[in-house]
XYZ file of N, CA and C in Angstrom:
834
model
N -39.185 47.238 -24.107
C -38.042 46.880 -24.955
C -38.146 45.416 -25.375
N -37.450 45.093 -26.462
C -37.479 43.723 -26.985
C -36.963 42.734 -25.943
N -35.901 43.158 -25.228
C -35.296 42.253 -24.254
C -36.292 41.918 -23.133
N -36.989 42.964 -22.640
C -37.982 42.755 -21.579
C -39.100 41.846 -22.083
N -39.520 42.112 -23.331
C -40.589 41.304 -23.928
C -40.169 39.831 -23.996
N -38.940 39.594 -24.431
C -38.452 38.217 -24.547
C -38.356 37.543 -23.183
N -37.919 38.316 -22.170
C -37.784 37.679 -20.861
C -39.158 37.307 -20.302
N -40.170 38.163 -20.552
C -41.531 37.817 -20.124
C -42.022 36.587 -20.898
N -41.770 36.601 -22.194
C -42.173 35.474 -23.034
C -41.522 34.181 -22.544
N -40.236 34.277 -22.262
C -39.486 33.117 -21.788
C -40.069 32.625 -20.459
N -40.362 33.576 -19.561
C -40.899 33.160 -18.261
C -42.254 32.471 -18.454
N -43.026 32.917 -19.449
C -44.315 32.272 -19.712
C -44.110 30.851 -20.221
N -43.109 30.682 -21.042
C -42.860 29.352 -21.612
C -42.360 28.367 -20.558
N -41.575 28.873 -19.596
C -41.009 27.925 -18.636
C -41.828 27.797 -17.354
N -42.777 28.744 -17.132
C -43.578 28.650 -15.901
C -44.251 27.287 -15.700
N -45.061 26.828 -16.665
C -45.810 25.601 -16.403
C -44.895 24.403 -16.141
N -43.759 24.364 -16.804
C -42.877 23.202 -16.670
C -42.336 23.055 -15.253
N -42.192 24.187 -14.549
C -41.552 24.132 -13.237
C -42.508 23.943 -12.065
N -43.803 24.249 -12.276
C -44.741 24.163 -11.150
C -44.643 22.779 -10.513
N -44.630 22.766 -9.168
C -44.391 21.481 -8.495
C -45.593 20.552 -8.631
N -45.325 19.308 -8.972
C -46.385 18.299 -8.986
C -46.453 17.677 -7.604
N -47.660 17.565 -7.041
C -47.758 16.896 -5.743
C -47.917 15.399 -5.987
N -47.923 14.626 -4.908
C -48.005 13.159 -5.024
C -49.245 12.713 -5.778
N -50.298 13.516 -5.678
C -51.560 13.084 -6.294
C -51.627 13.483 -7.761
N -50.560 14.102 -8.260
C -50.596 14.528 -9.658
C -51.269 15.880 -9.816
N -51.683 16.520 -8.691
C -52.259 17.861 -8.762
C -51.113 18.859 -8.833
N -51.215 19.834 -9.726
C -50.150 20.831 -9.834
C -50.326 21.903 -8.759
N -49.277 22.096 -7.966
C -49.321 23.147 -6.945
C -48.957 24.458 -7.631
N -49.981 25.213 -8.016
C -49.741 26.389 -8.860
C -50.395 27.644 -8.320
N -50.889 27.583 -7.056
C -51.636 28.714 -6.506
C -50.881 29.312 -5.314
N -50.789 30.639 -5.274
C -50.280 31.324 -4.085
C -51.460 32.052 -3.454
N -51.667 31.813 -2.147
C -52.767 32.451 -1.422
C -52.198 33.477 -0.459
N -52.696 34.703 -0.554
C -52.169 35.797 0.266
C -53.285 36.395 1.104
N -53.431 35.890 2.326
C -54.407 36.322 3.337
C -54.888 35.045 4.029
N -54.786 35.036 5.351
C -55.144 33.838 6.113
C -56.543 33.317 5.829
N -57.509 34.216 5.668
C -58.889 33.776 5.430
C -59.010 33.038 4.098
N -58.293 33.533 3.083
C -58.370 32.911 1.757
C -57.730 31.524 1.794
N -56.630 31.409 2.527
C -55.965 30.110 2.668
C -56.896 29.118 3.369
N -57.575 29.571 4.411
C -58.525 28.696 5.114
C -59.616 28.207 4.166
N -60.096 29.115 3.315
C -61.162 28.738 2.371
C -60.653 27.648 1.426
N -59.424 27.798 0.943
C -58.854 26.811 0.020
C -58.780 25.435 0.690
N -58.391 25.402 1.962
C -58.391 24.132 2.701
C -59.798 23.589 2.862
N -60.742 24.464 3.224
C -62.125 24.010 3.415
C -62.723 23.449 2.123
N -62.270 23.991 0.997
C -62.769 23.500 -0.298
C -62.073 22.202 -0.698
N -61.067 21.790 0.074
C -60.329 20.564 -0.251
C -59.353 20.751 -1.393
N -58.918 22.005 -1.621
C -58.022 22.288 -2.748
C -56.600 22.598 -2.293
N -56.269 22.208 -1.054
C -54.957 22.620 -0.519
C -53.768 22.050 -1.292
N -53.992 20.951 -2.028
C -52.858 20.406 -2.794
C -52.430 21.324 -3.930
N -53.290 22.283 -4.250
C -52.921 23.234 -5.301
C -52.057 24.375 -4.770
N -51.908 24.484 -3.448
C -51.141 25.589 -2.874
C -49.640 25.399 -3.053
N -49.023 26.367 -3.729
C -47.562 26.347 -3.879
C -46.910 27.138 -2.752
N -47.607 28.167 -2.246
C -47.065 29.002 -1.177
C -48.188 29.853 -0.590
N -47.925 30.391 0.615
C -48.885 31.257 1.301
C -48.126 32.434 1.927
N -48.878 33.391 2.483
C -48.233 34.507 3.186
C -48.169 34.191 4.682
N -47.514 35.059 5.446
C -47.315 34.763 6.873
C -48.582 34.897 7.713
N -49.667 35.485 7.174
C -50.908 35.531 7.961
C -51.672 34.201 7.850
N -51.188 33.297 7.009
C -51.860 32.005 6.821
C -51.349 30.999 7.853
N -51.952 31.031 9.037
C -51.465 30.182 10.132
C -52.465 29.104 10.528
N -53.592 29.047 9.832
C -54.599 28.031 10.129
C -55.151 27.499 8.818
N -55.337 26.187 8.675
C -54.941 25.157 9.638
C -53.413 25.054 9.758
N -52.983 24.357 10.801
C -51.564 24.170 11.107
C -50.746 23.787 9.870
N -51.318 22.931 9.024
C -50.598 22.454 7.827
C -50.143 23.601 6.934
N -50.887 24.703 6.949
C -50.545 25.843 6.083
C -49.191 26.432 6.462
N -48.809 26.292 7.729
C -47.541 26.871 8.184
C -46.342 26.081 7.666
N -46.602 24.893 7.125
C -45.520 24.068 6.566
C -45.231 24.400 5.101
N -46.087 25.221 4.496
C -45.903 25.544 3.076
C -44.853 26.634 2.896
N -44.249 26.720 1.708
C -43.338 27.848 1.448
C -44.061 29.175 1.681
N -43.339 30.174 2.152
C -43.961 31.456 2.475
C -43.412 32.574 1.608
N -44.319 33.483 1.218
C -43.899 34.604 0.370
C -43.825 35.914 1.155
N -43.840 35.835 2.496
C -43.692 37.041 3.301
C -45.006 37.573 3.837
N -44.925 38.759 4.442
C -46.103 39.384 5.043
C -46.942 40.049 3.958
N -48.268 39.907 4.049
C -49.126 40.283 2.927
C -49.100 41.759 2.547
N -48.645 42.637 3.453
C -48.575 44.062 3.094
C -47.185 44.460 2.590
N -46.257 43.497 2.598
C -44.875 43.798 2.175
C -44.366 42.707 1.232
N -45.111 42.464 0.187
C -44.775 41.368 -0.733
C -43.683 41.782 -1.710
N -43.027 40.777 -2.297
C -42.114 41.055 -3.410
C -42.469 40.120 -4.559
N -42.419 40.657 -5.762
C -42.792 39.859 -6.939
C -41.840 38.682 -7.104
N -40.535 38.914 -6.838
C -39.547 37.837 -7.025
C -39.898 36.622 -6.158
N -40.220 36.899 -4.892
C -40.541 35.806 -3.970
C -41.719 34.982 -4.459
N -42.723 35.672 -4.989
C -43.918 34.969 -5.463
C -43.617 34.218 -6.758
N -42.908 34.879 -7.693
C -42.594 34.226 -8.975
C -41.694 33.015 -8.793
N -40.898 33.007 -7.707
C -39.955 31.892 -7.520
C -40.668 30.559 -7.309
N -41.951 30.576 -6.885
C -42.665 29.300 -6.731
C -43.487 28.956 -7.978
N -43.314 29.751 -9.040
C -43.927 29.476 -10.357
C -45.445 29.306 -10.312
N -46.150 30.289 -9.757
C -47.612 30.123 -9.718
C -48.253 30.448 -11.065
N -49.420 29.855 -11.335
C -50.207 30.327 -12.474
C -51.350 31.216 -11.979
N -51.628 31.155 -10.658
C -52.725 31.931 -10.082
C -52.314 32.454 -8.708
N -52.531 33.756 -8.486
C -52.332 34.346 -7.159
C -53.677 34.888 -6.692
N -54.130 34.423 -5.523
C -55.381 34.911 -4.942
C -54.997 35.751 -3.724
N -55.385 37.010 -3.719
C -54.975 37.906 -2.642
C -56.123 38.806 -2.230
N -56.156 39.173 -0.958
C -57.174 40.118 -0.508
C -56.766 41.523 -0.929
N -57.693 42.449 -0.835
C -57.421 43.840 -1.193
C -56.407 44.485 -0.245
N -56.258 43.922 0.969
C -55.306 44.483 1.939
C -53.862 44.200 1.542
N -53.665 43.254 0.639
C -52.296 42.854 0.283
C -51.639 43.925 -0.585
N -50.310 43.975 -0.530
C -49.610 44.984 -1.324
C -48.102 44.806 -1.230
N -47.349 45.723 -1.789
C -47.799 46.903 -2.543
C -48.406 46.553 -3.911
N -49.215 47.476 -4.429
C -49.918 47.242 -5.698
C -48.974 46.907 -6.849
N -47.786 47.530 -6.843
C -46.850 47.320 -7.956
C -46.504 45.843 -8.124
N -46.527 45.097 -7.000
C -46.214 43.661 -7.059
C -47.223 42.935 -7.944
N -48.505 43.296 -7.796
C -49.535 42.608 -8.580
C -49.430 42.976 -10.064
N -49.016 44.219 -10.332
C -48.798 44.617 -11.731
C -47.651 43.803 -12.336
N -46.587 43.612 -11.547
C -45.444 42.820 -12.037
C -45.855 41.370 -12.294
N -46.676 40.823 -11.395
C -47.107 39.431 -11.565
C -47.927 39.287 -12.845
N -48.832 40.241 -13.066
C -49.658 40.173 -14.279
C -48.802 40.324 -15.526
N -47.797 41.194 -15.461
C -46.904 41.376 -16.607
C -46.146 40.088 -16.907
N -45.924 39.279 -15.862
C -45.210 38.009 -16.051
C -46.170 36.886 -16.437
N -47.434 37.222 -16.671
C -48.386 36.225 -17.154
C -49.098 35.448 -16.069
N -48.966 35.888 -14.818
C -49.660 35.205 -13.728
C -51.062 35.791 -13.598
N -52.052 34.930 -13.446
C -53.416 35.400 -13.232
C -53.544 35.849 -11.776
N -54.025 37.072 -11.575
C -54.170 37.611 -10.224
C -55.648 37.837 -9.946
N -56.146 37.253 -8.842
C -57.534 37.471 -8.436
C -57.510 38.194 -7.095
N -58.073 39.422 -7.093
C -58.120 40.197 -5.848
C -59.514 40.075 -5.258
N -59.563 39.904 -3.947
C -60.847 39.669 -3.297
C -61.090 40.701 -2.214
N -62.215 41.405 -2.345
C -62.601 42.334 -1.287
C -64.089 42.190 -1.067
N -64.471 41.817 0.134
C -65.899 41.724 0.453
C -66.120 42.385 1.807
N -67.380 42.653 2.106
C -67.706 43.314 3.377
C -67.403 42.389 4.551
N -67.117 42.982 5.709
C -66.902 42.201 6.927
C -68.253 41.900 7.559
N -68.926 40.910 6.975
C -70.282 40.545 7.398
C -70.506 39.086 7.031
N -71.633 38.545 7.439
C -71.949 37.149 7.097
C -72.038 37.000 5.575
N -72.775 37.910 4.926
C -72.895 37.839 3.464
C -71.537 38.030 2.797
N -70.717 38.910 3.373
C -69.390 39.167 2.821
C -68.514 37.929 2.846
N -68.608 37.166 3.934
C -67.815 35.928 4.028
C -68.305 34.912 2.997
N -69.627 34.816 2.833
C -70.183 33.888 1.832
C -69.687 34.258 0.435
N -69.675 35.574 0.163
C -69.215 36.073 -1.128
C -67.719 35.787 -1.323
N -66.939 35.951 -0.257
C -65.494 35.685 -0.288
C -65.247 34.213 -0.644
N -66.020 33.327 -0.018
C -65.891 31.889 -0.296
C -66.202 31.618 -1.770
N -67.280 32.223 -2.267
C -67.674 31.997 -3.665
C -66.616 32.520 -4.636
N -66.036 33.681 -4.333
C -65.031 34.252 -5.237
C -63.773 33.383 -5.294
N -63.338 32.862 -4.133
C -62.169 31.974 -4.121
C -62.482 30.705 -4.901
N -63.657 30.144 -4.656
C -64.047 28.905 -5.335
C -64.129 29.114 -6.854
N -64.668 30.251 -7.271
C -64.761 30.546 -8.702
C -63.369 30.605 -9.324
N -62.427 31.238 -8.602
C -61.060 31.359 -9.127
C -60.416 29.982 -9.310
N -60.854 29.018 -8.500
C -60.288 27.656 -8.558
C -61.141 26.714 -9.415
N -62.142 27.272 -10.093
C -63.098 26.453 -10.863
C -63.794 25.412 -9.985
N -64.209 25.843 -8.805
C -64.896 24.939 -7.874
C -66.186 25.596 -7.381
N -66.921 26.185 -8.331
C -68.085 26.996 -7.947
C -69.125 26.225 -7.142
N -69.375 24.967 -7.507
C -70.436 24.246 -6.785
C -70.002 23.954 -5.350
N -68.723 23.591 -5.163
C -68.219 23.386 -3.795
C -68.274 24.696 -3.018
N -67.966 25.801 -3.710
C -68.001 27.115 -3.064
C -69.395 27.475 -2.607
N -70.377 27.217 -3.468
C -71.767 27.490 -3.086
C -72.156 26.703 -1.846
N -71.803 25.429 -1.825
C -72.169 24.567 -0.691
C -71.541 25.081 0.608
N -70.251 25.450 0.544
C -69.568 25.937 1.739
C -70.146 27.285 2.181
N -70.440 28.154 1.213
C -70.995 29.473 1.534
C -72.347 29.337 2.233
N -73.167 28.428 1.723
C -74.499 28.216 2.312
C -74.360 27.684 3.746
N -73.426 26.769 3.940
C -73.203 26.166 5.259
C -72.716 27.208 6.275
N -71.710 28.002 5.883
C -71.149 29.014 6.790
C -72.202 30.080 7.123
N -72.997 30.452 6.127
C -74.061 31.438 6.348
C -75.092 30.905 7.341
N -75.541 29.679 7.119
C -76.569 29.089 7.990
C -76.065 28.967 9.427
N -74.817 28.508 9.583
C -74.264 28.351 10.938
C -74.103 29.700 11.630
N -73.676 30.712 10.884
C -73.493 32.051 11.459
C -74.838 32.622 11.895
N -75.831 32.483 11.029
C -77.150 33.041 11.342
C -77.782 32.341 12.541
N -77.473 31.062 12.667
C -77.986 30.292 13.805
C -77.446 30.871 15.122
N -76.150 31.179 15.139
C -75.554 31.772 16.345
C -76.186 33.132 16.627
N -76.296 33.963 15.597
C -76.804 35.325 15.782
C -78.268 35.333 16.215
N -79.024 34.331 15.758
C -80.449 34.268 16.096
C -80.659 34.002 17.587
N -79.638 33.455 18.240
C -79.795 33.106 19.659
C -79.366 34.232 20.610
N -78.873 35.349 20.061
C -78.398 36.428 20.932
C -79.577 37.184 21.535
N -79.442 37.593 22.812
C -80.520 38.387 23.413
C -80.632 39.736 22.709
N -81.834 40.101 22.308
C -82.018 41.312 21.505
C -81.963 42.572 22.354
N -82.243 42.443 23.651
C -82.409 43.640 24.479
C -81.097 44.168 25.056
N -80.030 43.376 24.995
C -78.767 43.810 25.594
C -77.833 44.387 24.529
N -77.000 45.327 24.935
C -75.938 45.821 24.052
C -74.669 45.894 24.876
N -74.042 44.743 25.144
C -72.914 44.735 26.077
C -71.812 45.721 25.669
N -71.415 46.561 26.627
C -70.370 47.560 26.379
C -69.022 46.839 26.329
N -68.424 46.817 25.136
C -67.253 45.960 24.911
C -66.072 46.742 24.355
N -64.899 46.345 24.797
C -63.642 46.928 24.318
C -62.836 45.807 23.678
N -62.295 46.026 22.480
C -61.473 45.015 21.813
C -60.039 45.539 21.737
N -59.105 44.808 22.326
C -57.701 45.218 22.362
C -56.825 44.266 21.562
N -55.797 44.828 20.952
C -54.775 44.012 20.299
C -53.430 44.389 20.894
N -52.606 43.389 21.176
C -51.241 43.682 21.614
C -50.439 44.087 20.394
N -49.678 45.152 20.512
C -48.897 45.610 19.354
C -47.415 45.503 19.668
N -47.027 44.416 20.303
C -45.614 44.219 20.628
C -45.096 45.338 21.509
N -43.995 45.980 21.085
C -43.368 47.034 21.875
C -44.238 48.268 22.042
N -45.256 48.408 21.205
C -46.070 49.624 21.261
C -47.226 49.513 22.251
N -47.209 48.465 23.049
C -48.267 48.331 24.051
C -49.573 47.883 23.435
N -50.666 48.286 24.042
C -51.974 47.815 23.606
C -52.633 48.811 22.661
N -53.250 48.275 21.612
C -54.004 49.118 20.691
C -55.480 48.757 20.857
N -56.329 49.785 20.916
C -57.758 49.548 21.083
C -58.479 49.808 19.773
N -59.427 48.932 19.451
C -60.125 49.006 18.171
C -61.289 49.977 18.222
N -61.227 51.001 17.367
C -62.327 51.952 17.253
C -63.246 51.584 16.099
N -63.947 52.583 15.592
C -64.916 52.379 14.507
C -64.199 52.046 13.195
N -64.899 51.328 12.318
C -64.367 51.056 10.992
C -63.301 49.977 10.983
N -63.065 49.329 12.118
C -62.092 48.233 12.171
C -62.830 46.905 12.041
N -62.075 45.839 11.787
C -62.722 44.522 11.730
C -63.279 44.116 13.078
N -62.571 44.521 14.146
C -63.063 44.212 15.492
C -64.424 44.886 15.704
N -64.547 46.117 15.229
C -65.809 46.849 15.345
C -66.912 46.149 14.542
N -66.542 45.643 13.359
C -67.520 44.917 12.531
C -68.008 43.668 13.263
N -67.082 42.977 13.919
C -67.440 41.771 14.684
C -68.394 42.134 15.829
N -68.043 43.203 16.566
C -68.888 43.611 17.698
C -70.282 44.005 17.223
N -70.360 44.746 16.119
C -71.706 45.149 15.685
C -72.524 43.964 15.186
N -71.859 42.989 14.550
C -72.579 41.762 14.170
C -73.208 41.106 15.395
N -72.466 41.152 16.522
C -72.909 40.495 17.748
C -73.868 41.354 18.571
N -74.200 42.555 18.073
C -75.109 43.418 18.815
C -74.460 44.047 20.035
N -73.126 44.068 20.057
C -72.419 44.700 21.177
C -72.174 46.166 20.853
N -71.950 46.965 21.899
C -71.611 48.367 21.705
C -70.111 48.535 21.890
N -69.440 49.008 20.852
C -68.008 49.297 20.968
C -67.882 50.563 21.819
N -67.156 50.470 22.948
C -67.082 51.617 23.858
C -66.230 52.761 23.312
N -65.533 52.525 22.193
C -64.692 53.588 21.628
C -65.295 54.114 20.334
N -65.328 55.436 20.194
C -65.987 55.953 18.991
C -65.065 56.695 18.026
N -63.739 56.625 18.233
C -62.833 57.180 17.220
C -62.643 56.144 16.112
N -61.990 56.549 15.024
C -61.790 55.623 13.906
C -60.443 54.909 14.023
N -60.400 53.654 13.605
C -59.135 52.914 13.545
C -58.660 52.426 14.904
N -57.355 52.109 14.971
C -56.755 51.619 16.218
C -55.927 52.719 16.867
N -56.029 52.847 18.183
C -55.190 53.806 18.906
C -54.658 53.146 20.173
N -53.500 53.632 20.649
C -52.993 53.116 21.926
C -53.994 53.451 23.031
N -54.086 52.590 24.030
C -55.028 52.863 25.119
C -54.271 52.898 26.442
N -54.628 53.866 27.282
C -54.001 54.003 28.601
C -54.976 53.507 29.664
N -54.483 53.374 30.887
C -55.358 52.979 31.999
C -56.500 53.985 32.161
N -56.167 55.289 32.029
C -57.206 56.331 32.167
C -58.264 56.169 31.075
N -57.765 55.973 29.842
C -58.688 55.815 28.713
C -59.606 54.619 28.907
N -59.039 53.525 29.436
C -59.837 52.308 29.647
C -60.913 52.544 30.704
N -60.543 53.253 31.775
C -61.507 53.538 32.839
C -62.636 54.419 32.306
N -62.258 55.420 31.523
C -63.237 56.342 30.952
C -64.215 55.617 30.023
N -63.682 54.667 29.251
C -64.530 53.922 28.305
C -65.479 52.982 29.047
N -65.089 52.599 30.264
C -65.928 51.778 31.153
C -66.528 50.531 30.502
N -65.685 49.685 29.891
C -66.245 48.465 29.282
C -66.697 47.451 30.337
N -67.812 46.793 30.055
C -68.231 45.675 30.912
C -67.539 44.386 30.490
N -67.102 44.348 29.220
C -66.415 43.164 28.693
C -65.218 43.614 27.873
N -64.130 42.878 27.985
C -62.952 43.188 27.179
C -62.485 41.915 26.485
N -62.275 42.000 25.172
C -61.680 40.896 24.413
C -60.273 41.328 24.038
N -59.295 40.486 24.362
C -57.900 40.820 24.088
C -57.346 39.812 23.089
N -56.983 40.298 21.913
C -56.387 39.412 20.912
C -55.105 38.826 21.460
N -54.935 37.514 21.353
C -53.779 36.811 21.926
C -52.498 37.564 21.691
N -51.811 37.862 22.752
C -50.635 38.695 22.619
C -49.430 38.098 23.324
N -49.556 36.863 23.783
C -48.401 36.244 24.444
C -48.293 36.673 25.893
N -47.508 35.941 26.662
C -47.432 36.128 28.111
C -46.921 37.513 28.497
N -45.942 38.021 27.734
C -45.314 39.275 28.152
C -46.332 40.421 28.139
N -47.433 40.226 27.441
C -48.447 41.281 27.372
C -49.408 41.234 28.547
N -49.526 40.069 29.206
C -50.638 39.918 30.141
C -50.535 40.905 31.306
N -49.300 41.268 31.720
C -49.156 42.238 32.805
C -49.653 43.610 32.394
N -49.278 44.046 31.184
C -49.730 45.371 30.752
C -51.245 45.373 30.559
N -51.801 44.231 30.150
C -53.265 44.137 30.033
C -53.886 44.341 31.414
N -53.326 43.627 32.397
C -53.882 43.731 33.757
C -53.809 45.154 34.298
N -52.633 45.790 34.159
C -52.505 47.138 34.725
C -53.380 48.138 33.977
N -53.461 48.003 32.648
C -54.273 48.945 31.871
C -55.750 48.834 32.237
N -56.203 47.609 32.484
C -57.641 47.395 32.676
C -58.058 47.314 34.137
N -57.078 47.408 35.055
C -57.341 47.127 36.477
C -58.604 47.776 37.032
N -58.830 49.040 36.670
C -59.940 49.766 37.295
C -61.241 49.734 36.483
N -61.284 48.941 35.432
C -62.509 48.915 34.615
C -63.545 47.977 35.228
N -64.828 48.211 34.925
C -65.880 47.285 35.391
C -65.586 45.850 34.935
N -65.064 45.706 33.719
C -64.792 44.361 33.188
C -63.799 43.606 34.070
N -62.708 44.291 34.467
C -61.692 43.629 35.295
C -62.278 43.279 36.651
N -63.124 44.165 37.174
C -63.669 43.934 38.511
C -64.637 42.760 38.546
N -65.254 42.454 37.384
C -66.112 41.258 37.422
C -65.524 40.127 36.578
N -64.191 40.195 36.378
C -63.483 39.090 35.741
C -63.999 38.812 34.331
N -64.239 39.879 33.567
C -64.779 39.718 32.219
C -63.775 40.205 31.175
N -62.483 39.910 31.432
C -61.434 40.212 30.458
C -61.006 38.874 29.858
N -61.172 38.712 28.562
C -60.966 37.396 27.945
C -59.976 37.458 26.783
N -59.043 36.537 26.751
C -58.144 36.404 25.606
C -58.856 35.674 24.474
N -58.664 36.137 23.254
C -59.270 35.467 22.087
C -58.225 35.289 20.992
N -58.486 34.360 20.095
C -57.600 34.075 18.968
C -57.901 35.071 17.837
N -56.984 36.010 17.631
C -57.199 37.055 16.619
C -57.418 36.467 15.239
N -56.623 35.447 14.896
C -56.735 34.826 13.572
C -58.142 34.338 13.310
N -58.777 33.783 14.331
C -60.152 33.326 14.140
C -61.135 34.488 14.203
N -60.968 35.358 15.209
C -61.958 36.415 15.438
C -62.028 37.439 14.317
N -60.878 37.796 13.756
C -60.865 38.948 12.849
C -60.556 38.604 11.400
N -60.515 37.312 11.058
C -60.162 37.017 9.665
C -61.379 37.058 8.735
N -62.592 36.964 9.305
C -63.799 36.903 8.475
C -63.618 35.881 7.361
N -63.335 34.656 7.785
C -63.174 33.523 6.877
C -64.200 32.453 7.214
N -63.930 31.204 6.810
C -64.926 30.139 6.987
C -65.173 29.750 8.446
N -64.317 30.233 9.378
C -64.575 29.953 10.798
C -65.400 31.049 11.456
N -66.058 31.883 10.664
C -66.892 32.947 11.242
C -67.917 32.412 12.253
N -68.611 31.289 11.958
C -69.587 30.808 12.950
C -68.942 30.510 14.307
N -67.745 29.895 14.293
C -67.056 29.579 15.547
C -66.618 30.860 16.257
N -66.156 31.849 15.476
C -65.736 33.123 16.056
C -66.926 33.800 16.741
N -68.062 33.823 16.053
C -69.259 34.455 16.615
C -69.707 33.730 17.879
N -69.649 32.402 17.823
C -70.102 31.601 18.963
C -69.205 31.839 20.180
N -67.881 31.857 19.961
C -66.963 32.068 21.081
C -67.108 33.463 21.664
N -67.163 34.470 20.791
C -67.275 35.846 21.277
C -68.612 36.053 21.988
N -69.679 35.487 21.437
C -71.007 35.634 22.049
C -71.027 35.038 23.452
N -70.377 33.891 23.626
C -70.340 33.238 24.938
C -69.623 34.122 25.963
N -68.667 34.945 25.495
C -67.897 35.802 26.411
C -68.618 37.093 26.767
N -69.365 37.654 25.818
C -70.011 38.951 26.111
C -71.494 38.822 26.476
N -72.032 37.605 26.354
C -73.382 37.332 26.852
C -73.299 36.139 27.792
N -72.589 36.282 28.929
C -72.461 35.111 29.792
C -73.840 34.685 30.307
N -74.031 33.361 30.418
C -75.319 32.871 30.907
C -75.492 33.282 32.372
N -76.686 33.706 32.714
C -76.938 34.050 34.123
C -76.815 32.774 34.948
N -76.165 32.904 36.108
C -75.984 31.703 36.953
C -77.305 31.240 37.507
């Protein structure tokens, strides 16, 4: 309708005027939706362009001080448009899809990013974000650096071992969820040459019996807060991992974001599942 057309036209005319100017004269006109993408923007030195982020953007700490547009799987177009972005960079996991259609109808450029959960995938993710920000050369440099550091860690792993590993996430009131095939946790384990002890697809609740049956030698538990530690202990009590003190808490944001901290994630996880012989 004419009225809808005019309102879109009007929003296009007033968008640029409202975008916040930062102290450096850089226009904060970008909304980043996905913690890994936000990290990349900081690593590229473009954080002054950020007008807002989603709630998964918790690293670096400074990102938590920015305006927030909500959880990346439950976005609203109004919330995003209220910060007057000219560019929204979002992962494929973000949604609902209708929100991105509304943003495009309002004249906002939307860049969706989906890459494999692998070293090459992270390099590609960095390049795509950098391209969207017109920072291709910086993106190339960062991608090359992250790739080299990741490969360096992987090159040092013992080739003959396949540590039997279980990856758990605390799901609040729903207890512990265990990562099966096709999950990001599974992608991380296979990169590290570990064997995921669970062979179903996706995440499922895990019981003490299930944990014993899976017989992991190592368990990585995504940080779940103190109230979870008791249920972790009881669930894993009879596993080989618990008996040799190989149950380790890890930072989910770092381990499973497949962002620019991939080398650090690989290094930390490798140290836990390939402990040095005494």
